[in-house]
Every structure is written in structure tokens, then in C-alpha cells.
GROMACS .gro file of C-alpha atoms in nm:
model
  175
    1MET     CA    1   0.000   0.000   0.000
    2LYS     CA    2   0.288   0.236   0.079
    3LYS     CA    3   0.428   0.174  -0.268
    4ILE     CA    4   0.102   0.281  -0.428
    5TYR     CA    5   0.095   0.602  -0.223
    6THR     CA    6   0.460   0.668  -0.305
    7VAL     CA    7   0.402   0.622  -0.678
    8LEU     CA    8   0.085   0.831  -0.665
    9LEU     CA    9   0.267   1.108  -0.476
   10PHE     CA   10   0.550   1.097  -0.731
   11PHE     CA   11   0.307   1.141  -1.022
   12ILE     CA   12   0.127   1.427  -0.849
   13CYS     CA   13   0.457   1.608  -0.783
   14ALA     CA   14   0.581   1.540  -1.136
   15SER     CA   15   0.257   1.671  -1.285
   16ALA     CA   16   0.274   1.988  -1.077
   17SER     CA   17   0.635   2.034  -1.180
   18PHE     CA   18   0.556   1.995  -1.550
   19ALA     CA   19   0.262   2.235  -1.520
   20GLN     CA   20   0.490   2.500  -1.372
   21VAL     CA   21   0.746   2.450  -1.649
   22ASP     CA   22   0.473   2.468  -1.910
   23ALA     CA   23   0.326   2.784  -1.756
   24TYR     CA   24   0.674   2.941  -1.750
   25SER     CA   25   0.726   2.851  -2.118
   26GLU     CA   26   0.388   2.989  -2.218
   27ASP     CA   27   0.451   3.312  -2.031
   28VAL     CA   28   0.793   3.356  -2.194
   29LYS     CA   29   0.639   3.292  -2.535
   30LYS     CA   30   0.377   3.558  -2.460
   31CYS     CA   31   0.657   3.792  -2.352
   32VAL     CA   32   0.864   3.748  -2.668
   33LYS     CA   33   0.556   3.799  -2.883
   34SER     CA   34   0.472   4.119  -2.697
   35ASN     CA   35   0.822   4.261  -2.716
   36GLY     CA   36   0.854   4.198  -3.091
   37THR     CA   37   1.116   3.923  -3.078
   38MET     CA   38   0.904   3.664  -3.257
   39SER     CA   39   0.790   3.912  -3.520
   40TYR     CA   40   1.154   3.999  -3.590
   41TYR     CA   41   1.242   3.632  -3.645
   42GLU     CA   42   0.935   3.575  -3.863
   43ASP     CA   43   1.071   3.853  -4.085
   44VAL     CA   44   1.414   3.684  -4.078
   45MET     CA   45   1.256   3.363  -4.204
   46GLU     CA   46   1.077   3.544  -4.486
   47GLN     CA   47   1.403   3.712  -4.587
   48MET     CA   48   1.575   3.372  -4.583
   49TYR     CA   49   1.307   3.226  -4.811
   50ASP     CA   50   1.348   3.521  -5.049
   51MET     CA   51   1.727   3.478  -5.048
   52LEU     CA   52   1.695   3.106  -5.118
   53LYS     CA   53   1.460   3.170  -5.407
   54VAL     CA   54   1.727   3.393  -5.560
   55GLN     CA   55   1.998   3.134  -5.493
   56PHE     CA   56   1.790   2.861  -5.655
   57THR     CA   57   1.669   3.070  -5.952
   58ASP     CA   58   1.857   2.852  -6.203
   59GLU     CA   59   1.689   2.540  -6.060
   60ASN     CA   60   1.339   2.665  -6.149
   61VAL     CA   61   1.190   2.546  -5.821
   62PRO     CA   62   0.810   2.548  -5.858
   63GLU     CA   63   0.600   2.767  -5.629
   64ALA     CA   64   0.430   2.453  -5.497
   65VAL     CA   65   0.767   2.334  -5.361
   66TRP     CA   66   0.833   2.670  -5.197
   67ALA     CA   67   0.485   2.660  -5.044
   68GLU     CA   68   0.556   2.313  -4.907
   69ILE     CA   69   0.888   2.427  -4.761
   70LYS     CA   70   0.723   2.728  -4.598
   71LYS     CA   71   0.493   2.491  -4.411
   72GLY     CA   72   0.791   2.425  -4.186
   73LYS     CA   73   0.797   2.786  -4.070
   74GLN     CA   74   0.573   2.731  -3.768
   75ASP     CA   75   0.780   2.436  -3.646
   76ALA     CA   76   1.095   2.645  -3.683
   77MET     CA   77   0.934   2.931  -3.490
   78ASP     CA   78   0.824   2.691  -3.215
   79GLU     CA   79   1.178   2.556  -3.191
   80LEU     CA   80   1.313   2.910  -3.164
   81ALA     CA   81   1.062   2.993  -2.892
   82GLN     CA   82   1.179   2.694  -2.689
   83MET     CA   83   1.540   2.802  -2.729
   84ILE     CA   84   1.449   3.150  -2.607
   85VAL     CA   85   1.262   3.000  -2.310
   86SER     CA   86   1.586   2.828  -2.218
   87ALA     CA   87   1.774   3.159  -2.224
   88TYR     CA   88   1.507   3.330  -2.012
   89ARG     CA   89   1.512   3.043  -1.765
   90GLY     CA   90   1.878   3.113  -1.699
   91HIS     CA   91   1.810   3.480  -1.620
   92PHE     CA   92   1.457   3.532  -1.494
   93THR     CA   93   1.210   3.374  -1.254
   94HIS     CA   94   0.852   3.303  -1.351
   95GLU     CA   95   0.749   3.605  -1.145
   96ASP     CA   96   0.992   3.823  -1.345
   97VAL     CA   97   0.837   3.703  -1.670
   98LYS     CA   98   0.489   3.774  -1.538
   99ASN     CA   99   0.604   4.125  -1.443
  100MET     CA  100   0.740   4.177  -1.794
  101ASN     CA  101   0.411   4.060  -1.944
  102ASN     CA  102   0.222   4.301  -1.720
  103LEU     CA  103   0.445   4.584  -1.839
  104TYR     CA  104   0.410   4.489  -2.206
  105ALA     CA  105   0.031   4.473  -2.169
  106SER     CA  106   0.020   4.828  -2.029
  107LYS     CA  107  -0.011   5.144  -2.237
  108ALA     CA  108   0.346   5.241  -2.149
  109GLY     CA  109   0.473   4.894  -2.241
  110LYS     CA  110   0.301   4.905  -2.577
  111ASN     CA  111   0.423   5.256  -2.647
  112MET     CA  112   0.784   5.173  -2.564
  113PHE     CA  113   0.808   4.980  -2.890
  114LYS     CA  114   0.663   5.259  -3.102
  115LYS     CA  115   0.888   5.535  -3.226
  116ASP     CA  116   0.816   5.868  -3.055
  117ALA     CA  117   0.503   5.735  -2.882
  118LEU     CA  118   0.609   5.761  -2.516
  119THR     CA  119   0.421   6.018  -2.314
  120GLU     CA  120   0.562   6.172  -1.995
  121GLY     CA  121   0.331   5.939  -1.799
  122ASP     CA  122   0.467   5.639  -1.991
  123LYS     CA  123   0.821   5.745  -1.904
  124VAL     CA  124   0.731   5.756  -1.535
  125VAL     CA  125   0.580   5.406  -1.552
  126LEU     CA  126   0.887   5.269  -1.734
  127ASN     CA  127   1.128   5.437  -1.492
  128GLU     CA  128   0.943   5.282  -1.198
  129PHE     CA  129   0.946   4.942  -1.365
  130TYR     CA  130   1.321   4.956  -1.426
  131LYS     CA  131   1.375   5.046  -1.059
  132SER     CA  132   1.194   4.725  -0.957
  133ASP     CA  133   1.374   4.396  -0.892
  134THR     CA  134   1.265   4.265  -1.232
  135GLY     CA  135   1.372   4.583  -1.406
  136GLN     CA  136   1.710   4.567  -1.237
  137LYS     CA  137   1.749   4.203  -1.346
  138ILE     CA  138   1.674   4.306  -1.704
  139LEU     CA  139   1.928   4.586  -1.694
  140GLY     CA  140   2.188   4.372  -1.520
  141SER     CA  141   2.153   4.080  -1.758
  142GLN     CA  142   2.152   4.271  -2.088
  143ASP     CA  143   2.502   4.167  -2.192
  144SER     CA  144   2.448   3.805  -2.095
  145MET     CA  145   2.104   3.792  -2.261
  146ASN     CA  146   2.240   3.956  -2.576
  147GLU     CA  147   2.514   3.694  -2.588
  148SER     CA  148   2.263   3.413  -2.534
  149MET     CA  149   2.028   3.552  -2.797
  150SER     CA  150   2.315   3.591  -3.042
  151LYS     CA  151   2.411   3.225  -2.998
  152ILE     CA  152   2.050   3.115  -3.025
  153SER     CA  153   1.999   3.323  -3.338
  154GLU     CA  154   2.308   3.181  -3.502
  155MET     CA  155   2.230   2.817  -3.415
  156TRP     CA  156   1.864   2.846  -3.506
  157SER     CA  157   1.906   3.032  -3.835
  158SER     CA  158   2.186   2.806  -3.958
  159GLY     CA  159   1.980   2.500  -3.864
  160VAL     CA  160   1.674   2.631  -4.047
  161TYR     CA  161   1.884   2.722  -4.352
  162ARG     CA  162   2.051   2.379  -4.363
  163GLY     CA  163   1.712   2.214  -4.320
  164VAL     CA  164   1.562   2.399  -4.617
  165ILE     CA  165   1.869   2.325  -4.833
  166ALA     CA  166   1.834   1.955  -4.739
  167GLN     CA  167   1.462   1.957  -4.828
  168LEU     CA  168   1.537   2.113  -5.166
  169SER     CA  169   1.819   1.867  -5.226
  170GLU     CA  170   1.590   1.572  -5.145
  171LYS     CA  171   1.356   1.701  -5.414
  172GLY     CA  172   1.642   1.720  -5.666
  173TYR     CA  173   1.713   2.094  -5.648
  174ASN     CA  174   2.079   2.177  -5.580
  175LEU     CA  175   2.295   2.486  -5.583
   0.00000   0.00000   0.00000
């Protein structure tokens, strides 16, 4: 009977643990959507597709093949998001991420990403945020986060590029 309770307790703890990890991941994904990171990388992917079309011009790759290749975009974006979650996990607590999401959902947070849109009130809100523990973590980890994001960007983009080249090669289109 003790074994059954032990196993049951293990599964309950494991489930709670996974739920927390999942909630953290979802909140980071929300954060990087709000702050424009994911939009930036979606543009990067589109530019890569355009560049590849130019590189493969002599191969006369049909539009249907390009459309099929572009179906992999969402998987690539999901992979990137998970890589970014890993970087955030090394720098910020779940509470920090929630605080960031609260900021990004506010008027001041939305305006901070628009050129010349910050009001004096927005500036006060942002100054207060950056004086908070979370704000101080953001400021203190900028170099480390930039380095992490640079590595992630390089690994991810080269992986996506190699994957598309491999797909085209499998279909008989080569540089």
C-alpha cells in the first residue's frame, strides 16, 4: 500500500512540476511575442526564403515546392521559442516574466516599442518598472542575454537554412 501512495505522490509532484514549467514557457512565449522578438524572427525567415529563391533561380523550383517548404515555418518558430525560453530560464524567474508581461500589456509597455510614442506618464511608468527587482534584473543581464540571444539566433538560423537546403536537395534541387 505504501508503494502505491509513493508512486501516486510521485506522479502528483511530477505533474505539478511539468505544469509549472509549461506555464513558464507559455509566459515567456507571450513575452517574446509582446516585445517583438518573434515578429523579428518571422521577418528573418521570410528574408531567408526570399534569399533562397534567388539562390535557386537557375533550378526553377516550382512555387508549390516553396509553399511546401514554408509549411515548416511554424515548427521552426516553435523551436526558436523553446530556445528562447531556455535563455530566459537562466536569467529570470517566472514572477519576473509575469512582471514583464504586465508591463508589455500596459499602455506604457506598448508605447515603448513605437517610435516617438512615449508620453511623460509612460516614461514615469517605465522608470518605476526599471527600478523594480525585475527591471534591475533586465538591466543587469543585458550583456548576458544579448550573448545568449546571439548564440540562439546563429544556431537556429543556420539550422533552419541547412534544413531547407536539405529539403530542396531531397527534391532534386541543388545549388
